[in-house]
Coordinates of C-alpha atoms and ligand atoms in Angstrom, one line a residue:
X1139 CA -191.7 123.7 176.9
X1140 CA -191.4 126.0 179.9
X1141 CA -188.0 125.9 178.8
X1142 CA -188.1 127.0 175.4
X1143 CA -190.3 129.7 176.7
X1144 CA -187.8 131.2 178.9
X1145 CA -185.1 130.7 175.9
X1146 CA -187.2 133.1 173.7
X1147 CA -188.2 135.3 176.7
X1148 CA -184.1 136.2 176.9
X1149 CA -183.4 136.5 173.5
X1150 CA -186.4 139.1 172.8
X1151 CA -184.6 140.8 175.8
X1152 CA -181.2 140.8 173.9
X1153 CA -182.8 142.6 171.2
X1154 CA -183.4 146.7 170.9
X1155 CA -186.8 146.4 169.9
X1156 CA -188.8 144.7 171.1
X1157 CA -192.2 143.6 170.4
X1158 CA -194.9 145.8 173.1
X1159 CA -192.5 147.9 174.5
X1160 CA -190.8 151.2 173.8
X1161 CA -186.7 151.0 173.9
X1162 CA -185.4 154.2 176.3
X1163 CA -181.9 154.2 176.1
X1164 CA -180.2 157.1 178.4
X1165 CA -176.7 157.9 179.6
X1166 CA -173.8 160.6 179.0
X1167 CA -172.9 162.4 175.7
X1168 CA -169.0 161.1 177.4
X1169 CA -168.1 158.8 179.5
X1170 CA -166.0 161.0 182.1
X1171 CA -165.2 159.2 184.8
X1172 CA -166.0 155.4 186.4
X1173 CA -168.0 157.7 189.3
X1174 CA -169.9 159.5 186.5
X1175 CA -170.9 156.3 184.8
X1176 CA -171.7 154.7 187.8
X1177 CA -174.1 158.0 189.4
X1178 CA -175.7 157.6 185.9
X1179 CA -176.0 153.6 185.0
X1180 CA -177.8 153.6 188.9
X1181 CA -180.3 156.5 188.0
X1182 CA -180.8 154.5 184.6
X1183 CA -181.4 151.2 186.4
X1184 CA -183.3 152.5 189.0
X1185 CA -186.1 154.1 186.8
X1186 CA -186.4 150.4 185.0
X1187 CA -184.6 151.2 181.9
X1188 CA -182.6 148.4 180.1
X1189 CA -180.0 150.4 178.3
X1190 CA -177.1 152.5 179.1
X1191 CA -175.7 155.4 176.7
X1192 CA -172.1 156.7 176.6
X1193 CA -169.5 157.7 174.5
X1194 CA -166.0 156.6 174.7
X1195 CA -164.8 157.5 171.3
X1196 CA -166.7 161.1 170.8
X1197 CA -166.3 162.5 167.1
X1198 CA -166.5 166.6 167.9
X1199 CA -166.6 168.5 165.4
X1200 CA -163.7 171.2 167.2
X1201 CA -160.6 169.0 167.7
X1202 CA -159.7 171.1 170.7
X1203 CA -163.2 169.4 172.4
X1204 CA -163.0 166.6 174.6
X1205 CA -162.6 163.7 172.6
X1206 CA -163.6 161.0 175.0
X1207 CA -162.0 158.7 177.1
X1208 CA -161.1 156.0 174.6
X1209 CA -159.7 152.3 175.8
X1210 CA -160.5 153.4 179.5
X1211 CA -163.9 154.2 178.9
X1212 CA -164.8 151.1 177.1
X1213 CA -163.4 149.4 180.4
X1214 CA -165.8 151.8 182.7
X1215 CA -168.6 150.2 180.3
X1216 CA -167.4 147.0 180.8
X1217 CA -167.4 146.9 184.2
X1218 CA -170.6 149.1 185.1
X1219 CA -172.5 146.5 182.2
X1220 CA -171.6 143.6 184.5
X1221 CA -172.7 145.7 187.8
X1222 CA -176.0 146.8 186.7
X1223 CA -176.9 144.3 184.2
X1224 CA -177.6 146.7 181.7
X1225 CA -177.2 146.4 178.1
X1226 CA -174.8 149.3 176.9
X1227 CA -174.4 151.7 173.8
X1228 CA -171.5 153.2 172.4
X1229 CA -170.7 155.0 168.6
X1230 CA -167.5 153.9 166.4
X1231 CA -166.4 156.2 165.1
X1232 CA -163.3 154.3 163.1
X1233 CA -162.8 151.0 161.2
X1234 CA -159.6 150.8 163.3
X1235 CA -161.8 150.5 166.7
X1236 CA -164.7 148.2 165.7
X1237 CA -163.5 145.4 166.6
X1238 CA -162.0 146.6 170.3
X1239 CA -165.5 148.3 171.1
X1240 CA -167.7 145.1 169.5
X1241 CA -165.8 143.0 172.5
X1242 CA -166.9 145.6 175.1
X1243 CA -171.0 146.5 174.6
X1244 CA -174.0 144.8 173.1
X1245 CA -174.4 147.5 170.5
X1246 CA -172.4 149.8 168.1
X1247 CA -173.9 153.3 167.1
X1248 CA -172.9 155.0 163.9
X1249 CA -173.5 158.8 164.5
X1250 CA -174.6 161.5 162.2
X1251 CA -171.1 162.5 160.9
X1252 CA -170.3 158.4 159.6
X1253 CA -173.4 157.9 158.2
X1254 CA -171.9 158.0 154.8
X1255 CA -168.3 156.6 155.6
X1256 CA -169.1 153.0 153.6
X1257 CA -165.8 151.5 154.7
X1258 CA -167.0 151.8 158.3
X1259 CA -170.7 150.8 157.8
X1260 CA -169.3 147.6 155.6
X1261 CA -167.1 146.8 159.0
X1262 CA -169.8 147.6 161.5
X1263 CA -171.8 144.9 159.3
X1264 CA -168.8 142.5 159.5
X1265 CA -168.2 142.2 162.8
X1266 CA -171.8 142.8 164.6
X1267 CA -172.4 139.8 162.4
X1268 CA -169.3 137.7 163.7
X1269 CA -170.4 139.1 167.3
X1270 CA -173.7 138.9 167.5
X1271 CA -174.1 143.0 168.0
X1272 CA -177.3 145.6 167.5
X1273 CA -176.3 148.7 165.5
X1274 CA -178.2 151.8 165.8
X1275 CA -177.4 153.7 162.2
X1276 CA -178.4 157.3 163.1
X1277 CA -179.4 159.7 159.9
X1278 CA -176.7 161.9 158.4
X1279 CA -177.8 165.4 159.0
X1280 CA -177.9 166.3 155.6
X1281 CA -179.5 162.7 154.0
X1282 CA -182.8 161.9 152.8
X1283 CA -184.3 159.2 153.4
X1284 CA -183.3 157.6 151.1
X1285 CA -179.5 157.9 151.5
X1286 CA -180.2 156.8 154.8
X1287 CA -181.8 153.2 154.1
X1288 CA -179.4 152.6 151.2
X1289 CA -176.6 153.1 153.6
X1290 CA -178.6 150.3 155.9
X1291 CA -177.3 148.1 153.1
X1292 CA -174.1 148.3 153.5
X1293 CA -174.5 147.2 156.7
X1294 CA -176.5 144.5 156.3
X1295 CA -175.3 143.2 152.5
X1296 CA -173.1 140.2 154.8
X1297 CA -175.2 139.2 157.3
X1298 CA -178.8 139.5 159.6
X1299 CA -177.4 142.1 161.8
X1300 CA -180.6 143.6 163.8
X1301 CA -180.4 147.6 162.8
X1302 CA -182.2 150.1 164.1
X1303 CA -182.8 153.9 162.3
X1304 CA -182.4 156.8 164.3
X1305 CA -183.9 160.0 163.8
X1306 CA -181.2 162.4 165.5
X1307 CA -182.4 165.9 163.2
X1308 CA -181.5 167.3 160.0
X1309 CA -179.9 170.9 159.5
X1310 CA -181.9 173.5 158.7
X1311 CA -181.8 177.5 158.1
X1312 CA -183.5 177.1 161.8
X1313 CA -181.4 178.7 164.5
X1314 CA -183.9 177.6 167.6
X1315 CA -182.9 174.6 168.1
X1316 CA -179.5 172.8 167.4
X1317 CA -181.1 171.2 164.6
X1318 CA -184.8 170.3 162.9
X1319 CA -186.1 167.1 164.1
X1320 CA -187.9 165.7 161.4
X1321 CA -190.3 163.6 162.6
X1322 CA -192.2 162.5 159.3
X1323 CA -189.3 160.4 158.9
X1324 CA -190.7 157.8 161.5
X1325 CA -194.1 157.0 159.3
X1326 CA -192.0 157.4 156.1
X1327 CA -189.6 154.5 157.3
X1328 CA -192.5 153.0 158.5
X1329 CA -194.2 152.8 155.1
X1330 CA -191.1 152.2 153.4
X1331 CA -189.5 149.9 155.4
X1332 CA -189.7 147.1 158.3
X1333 CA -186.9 148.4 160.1
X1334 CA -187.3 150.0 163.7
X1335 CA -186.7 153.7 164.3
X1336 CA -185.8 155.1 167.5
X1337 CA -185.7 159.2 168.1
X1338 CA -182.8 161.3 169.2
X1339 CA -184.6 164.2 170.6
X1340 CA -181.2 165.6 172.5
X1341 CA -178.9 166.5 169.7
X1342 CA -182.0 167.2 167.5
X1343 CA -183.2 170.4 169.8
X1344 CA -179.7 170.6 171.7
X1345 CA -181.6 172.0 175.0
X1346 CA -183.0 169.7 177.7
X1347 CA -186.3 171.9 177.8
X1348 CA -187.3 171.0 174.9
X1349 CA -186.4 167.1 175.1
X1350 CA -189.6 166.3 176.7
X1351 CA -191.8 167.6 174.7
X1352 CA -190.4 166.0 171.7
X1353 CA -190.4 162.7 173.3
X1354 CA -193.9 162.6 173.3
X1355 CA -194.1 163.7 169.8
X1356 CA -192.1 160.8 168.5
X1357 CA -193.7 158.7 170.7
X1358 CA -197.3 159.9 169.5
X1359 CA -196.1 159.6 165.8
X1360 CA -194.9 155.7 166.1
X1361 CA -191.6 155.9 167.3
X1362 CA -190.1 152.1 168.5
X1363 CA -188.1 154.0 171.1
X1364 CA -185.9 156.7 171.8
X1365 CA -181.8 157.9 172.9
X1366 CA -181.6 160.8 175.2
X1367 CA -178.9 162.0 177.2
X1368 CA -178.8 162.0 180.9
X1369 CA -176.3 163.0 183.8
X1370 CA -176.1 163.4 187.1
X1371 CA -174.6 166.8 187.2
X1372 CA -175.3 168.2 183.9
X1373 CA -173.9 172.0 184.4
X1374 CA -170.6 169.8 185.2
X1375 CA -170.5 167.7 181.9
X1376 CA -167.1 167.8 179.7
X1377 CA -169.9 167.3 176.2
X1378 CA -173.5 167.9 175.4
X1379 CA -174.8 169.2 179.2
X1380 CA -177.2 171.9 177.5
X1381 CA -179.1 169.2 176.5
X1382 CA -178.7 166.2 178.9
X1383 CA -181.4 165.5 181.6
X1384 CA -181.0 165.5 185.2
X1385 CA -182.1 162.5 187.1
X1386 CA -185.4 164.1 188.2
X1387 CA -186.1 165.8 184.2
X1388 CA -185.1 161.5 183.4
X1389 CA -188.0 160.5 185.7
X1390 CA -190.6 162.9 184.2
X1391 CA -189.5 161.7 180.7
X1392 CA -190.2 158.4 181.4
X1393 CA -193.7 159.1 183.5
X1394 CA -194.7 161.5 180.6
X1395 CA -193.5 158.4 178.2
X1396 CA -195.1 155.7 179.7
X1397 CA -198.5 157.2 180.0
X1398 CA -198.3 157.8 176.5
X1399 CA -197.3 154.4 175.4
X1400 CA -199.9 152.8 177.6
X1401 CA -202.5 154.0 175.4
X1402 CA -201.0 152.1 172.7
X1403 CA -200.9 149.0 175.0
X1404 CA -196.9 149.1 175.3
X1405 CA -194.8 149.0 177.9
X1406 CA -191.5 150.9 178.7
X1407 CA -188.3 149.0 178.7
Ligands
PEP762 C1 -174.1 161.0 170.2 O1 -175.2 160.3 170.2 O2 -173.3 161.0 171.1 C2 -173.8 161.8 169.0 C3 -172.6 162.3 168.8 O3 -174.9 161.9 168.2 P1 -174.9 162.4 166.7 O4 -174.1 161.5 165.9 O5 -176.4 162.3 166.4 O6 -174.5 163.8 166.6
MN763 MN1 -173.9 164.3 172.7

């Protein structure tokens, strides 16, 4: 009995959501460097979060951008998985690197920009199936709703794969912020759907002011969890460091979170 107990206990940890607790996942837009990852995966284990962020593959829109570290940053994740025991997160970006990135974190992340490329959603499904991998399906910036749960499909038409939505902001003739975070979609997909919805509030608002504050508001309006980037020296960082939180802004996230979620009897995870 005690056994089977502990059985359950670890897969429930294995999952992205899970039942009484909000999901924080933080870490770099890019993976930069193994010292980079490293500073960060330590400030994200240290504040008692389960899951580590970063991008090895990074689809910029300007080709001259970084474009990420590629093979050698899914190695860094690798490694720094196995030293912190933290569960990791990177986006595919291609069918051609599914399979290569499935063998090096627990879960794939479609981004805005692939939301709608089918071929690579019907792989993703295909081989987090075969691998036993989470996919985090994050909302085209121009899709409904609607778009966005019929593109779930495609991921899950072969399989039981565990998906979660991600509400990462929608463009909008709003110039404020990098783009519109639409936060009715979390009790829409709530009354439409079962599936879990995490928020993106960094690339929604684009500056780390503002990511607090709209943490709370997704957390307030049902949110299962939420993605926000985080580096050690953000002024420094090759992608997304007008919007990444330092250590300390991480911290206050996660007190400001936490008090919040309490009230709804959940803990932070
Ligand atoms: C990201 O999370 O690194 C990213 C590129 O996000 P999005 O696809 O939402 O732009
Ligand atoms: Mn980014």
């Amino acid at each position: 009995m005690e056994n089977k107990k502990d059985k359950t206990k670890n897969k429930d940890d294995m999952k992205l959501i899970k039942e009484g607790y909000i999901t924080i996942i933080a870490g770099p837009c890019a993976i930069e460097s193994w010292k980079q990852l490293d500073e960060t995966a330590k400030v994200v284990k240290d504040l008692g979060l389960s899951f580590l962020r970063g991008g090895a593959y990074k689809p910029r829109t300007s080709p001259y951008s970084f474009q990420g570290l590629g093979k050698k940053g899914l190695e860094y994740l690798k490694e720094i998985r196995a030293k912190y025991g933290l569960k990791t997160v990177t986006e595919v970006t291609d069918t051609e690197n599914v399979e290569i990135i499935a063998d090096s974190v627990d879960v794939l992340q479609i981004g805005t920009r692939n939301m709608s490329n089918f071929a690579l959603l019907k792989k993703v499904g295909k081989v987090a199936n075969e691998k036993n991998k989470k996919v985090i399906l994050k909302r085209g910036w121009a899709s409904s709703i609607k778009e966005w749960l019929l593109a779930v499909e495609y991921i899950t038409l072969r399989g039981n794969t565990e998906v979660v939505l991600c509400e990462r902001g929608i463009r909008t003739f709003e110039t404020n912020t990098r783009f519109t975070l639409d936060l009715s979609a979390v009790p829409v997909i709530k009354k439409l759907s079962k599936l879990p919805i995490i928020v993106d509030p960094s690339h929604a608002v684009g500056q780390s002011d503002l990511v607090i504050p709209m943490s709370r508001a997704a957390i307030a309006v049902g949110a299962d969890g939420l993605i926000v980037e985080a580096h050690v020296n953000p002024s420094q960082a090759l992608c997304d460091g007008q919007q990444s939180l330092n250590a300390k802004e991480l911290s206050e996230l996660i007190r400001q979170v936490r008090n919040l979620a309490e009230i709804n009897g959940k803990k932070i995870r």
